[in-house]
């Protein structure tokens, strides 16, 4: 089924130009080969009459096409999963986001990925209603969409790791190796071991010391601003910027999923020529590679759709077309750092965060200089002695906010990830002591990946917009919906003419209350 809203001639022109702006926005299936590709694929351009165009990879696979081993559709940026349009479209995109985000199901055991019935239950609708609106939006059923996601996740593990096939199957959401093998043969016409051999031949890949993955993004992308954002906030022991001809960023991380905890490190660089992020991950995280990749996509905002965003924001921020919204690989960590950063400068918040890591962070060995600790776990912070926190320079009111946040996260009542329900999470955050609107909106912007978050009380934002007060800032932002998170970052990167200091170092407006 070809998605009707796609303009085939425009798609073919983008394919001929290998235009990375459209990467992940559609896929081209070639009838003479039975293979579907990304628009950026470097193979010889097929004849127009042999091409079919699909909005989603799941549609191409449902039509009987196999993914290209060269351009690897699983590496393409994901399509937008937010909408302010009609309720049915919003619900369908929410369902897709729950399928796309493995962190939405942290308690699922290996091989127990959610099915359509569980997704419908999470959204509060019937299975039948979800299938109807999902098929209207995506052209495939939730089960077909989910199956494609599982297969593409498995394909990436097969290509980029040496994990045994049993682990590949379970990590990708298959309940058994038998079902995994059957799905592969049915969809791709060869078994997983044969695909691994074919991929090694195609890519010249052999056994490597660490996992290496390429993840595509759509230009323009101000990667220098992104790396600088993380570098200026880097906590000692946990993260470090990587200087050089191709600047990058490295950090440690902890992934808890299905009752098991995995720890390790990652490093990432931006390949501007290929419009790709080059991700290297420690072997200790191989079993949760789909989760790590999803988190890195969010951290670097690799799935952003600049053409849609710039259509709304370019007139107001003409120099900000490539600016993205920095995310996080750990929603709890981001929330803690947001609380620590209330009413103080970036440098002061970095100092407090580094002290917290030194006192409560678990040691870890890595091959990267400067990466020696994990960020403190929710349990470690929840159980910390208040006197110890006080000696770090964390005032009592902020201690209460941090430990309440840690307890809610530790006990599973608060989930801070891209698959979370935004309105409910905002309410839960603001019900905690010491967390007001600014902090909640900032967390929604970076941890929940909500593109329309807007911390109107931020003093630096108000100055950049040339307005006085939160109400005036909120009124000024209405024309930027649903991309106000991007407007915030662009405003921070565009200080007013009379500014004498960097707006990102200005005090933030959220007062800590008890």
PDB file of N, CA, C and O in Angstrom, residues 463-489:
ATOM      1  N   UNK A 463      14.481  37.890  28.415  1.00  0.00           N
ATOM      2  CA  UNK A 463      15.400  38.916  27.915  1.00  0.00           C
ATOM      3  C   UNK A 463      15.666  38.725  26.426  1.00  0.00           C
ATOM      4  O   UNK A 463      15.703  39.691  25.654  1.00  0.00           O
ATOM      5  N   UNK A 464      15.863  37.466  26.021  1.00  0.00           N
ATOM      6  CA  UNK A 464      16.144  37.197  24.611  1.00  0.00           C
ATOM      7  C   UNK A 464      14.966  37.572  23.724  1.00  0.00           C
ATOM      8  O   UNK A 464      15.148  38.016  22.581  1.00  0.00           O
ATOM      9  N   UNK A 465      13.743  37.406  24.249  1.00  0.00           N
ATOM     10  CA  UNK A 465      12.546  37.736  23.476  1.00  0.00           C
ATOM     11  C   UNK A 465      12.180  39.210  23.583  1.00  0.00           C
ATOM     12  O   UNK A 465      11.282  39.681  22.870  1.00  0.00           O
ATOM     13  N   UNK A 466      12.844  39.927  24.485  1.00  0.00           N
ATOM     14  CA  UNK A 466      12.559  41.344  24.652  1.00  0.00           C
ATOM     15  C   UNK A 466      11.220  41.620  25.298  1.00  0.00           C
ATOM     16  O   UNK A 466      10.552  42.612  24.972  1.00  0.00           O
ATOM     17  N   UNK A 467      10.799  40.740  26.225  1.00  0.00           N
ATOM     18  CA  UNK A 467       9.523  40.922  26.912  1.00  0.00           C
ATOM     19  C   UNK A 467       9.763  40.929  28.415  1.00  0.00           C
ATOM     20  O   UNK A 467      10.808  40.494  28.897  1.00  0.00           O
ATOM     21  N   UNK A 468       8.770  41.416  29.145  1.00  0.00           N
ATOM     22  CA  UNK A 468       8.870  41.448  30.588  1.00  0.00           C
ATOM     23  C   UNK A 468       7.812  40.577  31.224  1.00  0.00           C
ATOM     24  O   UNK A 468       6.617  40.874  31.132  1.00  0.00           O
ATOM     25  N   UNK A 469       8.209  39.471  31.832  1.00  0.00           N
ATOM     26  CA  UNK A 469       7.276  38.620  32.540  1.00  0.00           C
ATOM     27  C   UNK A 469       6.887  37.365  31.789  1.00  0.00           C
ATOM     28  O   UNK A 469       6.967  37.286  30.556  1.00  0.00           O
ATOM     29  N   UNK A 470       6.452  36.364  32.570  1.00  0.00           N
ATOM     30  CA  UNK A 470       6.099  35.061  32.006  1.00  0.00           C
ATOM     31  C   UNK A 470       4.879  35.146  31.097  1.00  0.00           C
ATOM     32  O   UNK A 470       4.817  34.478  30.058  1.00  0.00           O
ATOM     33  N   UNK A 471       3.896  35.960  31.472  1.00  0.00           N
ATOM     34  CA  UNK A 471       2.680  36.056  30.667  1.00  0.00           C
ATOM     35  C   UNK A 471       2.985  36.604  29.278  1.00  0.00           C
ATOM     36  O   UNK A 471       2.489  36.085  28.262  1.00  0.00           O
ATOM     37  N   UNK A 472       3.816  37.633  29.220  1.00  0.00           N
ATOM     38  CA  UNK A 472       4.173  38.215  27.927  1.00  0.00           C
ATOM     39  C   UNK A 472       4.968  37.225  27.082  1.00  0.00           C
ATOM     40  O   UNK A 472       4.788  37.144  25.861  1.00  0.00           O
ATOM     41  N   UNK A 473       5.850  36.454  27.726  1.00  0.00           N
ATOM     42  CA  UNK A 473       6.624  35.447  26.987  1.00  0.00           C
ATOM     43  C   UNK A 473       5.703  34.376  26.420  1.00  0.00           C
ATOM     44  O   UNK A 473       5.853  33.952  25.268  1.00  0.00           O
ATOM     45  N   UNK A 474       4.742  33.918  27.228  1.00  0.00           N
ATOM     46  CA  UNK A 474       3.803  32.894  26.757  1.00  0.00           C
ATOM     47  C   UNK A 474       2.974  33.408  25.587  1.00  0.00           C
ATOM     48  O   UNK A 474       2.722  32.681  24.618  1.00  0.00           O
ATOM     49  N   UNK A 475       2.550  34.662  25.661  1.00  0.00           N
ATOM     50  CA  UNK A 475       1.773  35.237  24.557  1.00  0.00           C
ATOM     51  C   UNK A 475       2.612  35.325  23.287  1.00  0.00           C
ATOM     52  O   UNK A 475       2.131  35.030  22.188  1.00  0.00           O
ATOM     53  N   UNK A 476       3.868  35.711  23.437  1.00  0.00           N
ATOM     54  CA  UNK A 476       4.748  35.829  22.271  1.00  0.00           C
ATOM     55  C   UNK A 476       5.010  34.480  21.619  1.00  0.00           C
ATOM     56  O   UNK A 476       5.319  34.403  20.426  1.00  0.00           O
ATOM     57  N   UNK A 477       4.867  33.408  22.391  1.00  0.00           N
ATOM     58  CA  UNK A 477       5.224  32.075  21.893  1.00  0.00           C
ATOM     59  C   UNK A 477       4.112  31.388  21.117  1.00  0.00           C
ATOM     60  O   UNK A 477       4.349  30.338  20.507  1.00  0.00           O
ATOM     61  N   UNK A 478       2.904  31.922  21.124  1.00  0.00           N
ATOM     62  CA  UNK A 478       1.775  31.201  20.546  1.00  0.00           C
ATOM     63  C   UNK A 478       1.975  30.881  19.065  1.00  0.00           C
ATOM     64  O   UNK A 478       1.562  29.818  18.589  1.00  0.00           O
ATOM     65  N   UNK A 479       2.611  31.781  18.343  1.00  0.00           N
ATOM     66  CA  UNK A 479       2.807  31.562  16.904  1.00  0.00           C
ATOM     67  C   UNK A 479       3.813  30.451  16.617  1.00  0.00           C
ATOM     68  O   UNK A 479       3.918  29.999  15.471  1.00  0.00           O
ATOM     69  N   UNK A 480       4.552  30.012  17.628  1.00  0.00           N
ATOM     70  CA  UNK A 480       5.603  29.014  17.409  1.00  0.00           C
ATOM     71  C   UNK A 480       5.145  27.593  17.723  1.00  0.00           C
ATOM     72  O   UNK A 480       5.926  26.649  17.601  1.00  0.00           O
ATOM     73  N   UNK A 481       3.908  27.419  18.152  1.00  0.00           N
ATOM     74  CA  UNK A 481       3.413  26.067  18.406  1.00  0.00           C
ATOM     75  C   UNK A 481       3.369  25.274  17.102  1.00  0.00           C
ATOM     76  O   UNK A 481       3.079  25.844  16.044  1.00  0.00           O
ATOM     77  N   UNK A 482       3.660  23.972  17.104  1.00  0.00           N
ATOM     78  CA  UNK A 482       3.981  23.111  18.252  1.00  0.00           C
ATOM     79  C   UNK A 482       5.478  22.920  18.465  1.00  0.00           C
ATOM     80  O   UNK A 482       5.907  21.878  18.955  1.00  0.00           O
ATOM     81  N   UNK A 483       6.297  23.931  18.114  1.00  0.00           N
ATOM     82  CA  UNK A 483       7.753  23.786  18.164  1.00  0.00           C
ATOM     83  C   UNK A 483       8.383  24.764  19.153  1.00  0.00           C
ATOM     84  O   UNK A 483       9.483  25.253  18.939  1.00  0.00           O
ATOM     85  N   UNK A 484       7.706  25.038  20.252  1.00  0.00           N
ATOM     86  CA  UNK A 484       8.222  26.072  21.153  1.00  0.00           C
ATOM     87  C   UNK A 484       9.507  25.663  21.872  1.00  0.00           C
ATOM     88  O   UNK A 484      10.294  26.522  22.263  1.00  0.00           O
ATOM     89  N   UNK A 485       9.746  24.368  22.058  1.00  0.00           N
ATOM     90  CA  UNK A 485      11.031  23.952  22.638  1.00  0.00           C
ATOM     91  C   UNK A 485      12.187  24.423  21.761  1.00  0.00           C
ATOM     92  O   UNK A 485      13.226  24.876  22.263  1.00  0.00           O
ATOM     93  N   UNK A 486      12.009  24.319  20.455  1.00  0.00           N
ATOM     94  CA  UNK A 486      13.049  24.764  19.529  1.00  0.00           C
ATOM     95  C   UNK A 486      13.172  26.284  19.549  1.00  0.00           C
ATOM     96  O   UNK A 486      14.277  26.830  19.419  1.00  0.00           O
ATOM     97  N   UNK A 487      12.054  26.972  19.736  1.00  0.00           N
ATOM     98  CA  UNK A 487      12.106  28.428  19.852  1.00  0.00           C
ATOM     99  C   UNK A 487      12.913  28.841  21.084  1.00  0.00           C
ATOM    100  O   UNK A 487      13.667  29.820  21.045  1.00  0.00           O
ATOM    101  N   UNK A 488      12.762  28.095  22.178  1.00  0.00           N
ATOM    102  CA  UNK A 488      13.518  28.397  23.402  1.00  0.00           C
ATOM    103  C   UNK A 488      15.016  28.306  23.139  1.00  0.00           C
ATOM    104  O   UNK A 488      15.780  29.219  23.475  1.00  0.00           O
ATOM    105  N   UNK A 489      15.453  27.208  22.530  1.00  0.00           N
ATOM    106  CA  UNK A 489      16.891  27.046  22.263  1.00  0.00           C
ATOM    107  C   UNK A 489      17.397  28.113  21.305  1.00  0.00           C
ATOM    108  O   UNK A 489      18.504  28.643  21.466  1.00  0.00           O
TER     109      UNK A 489
END
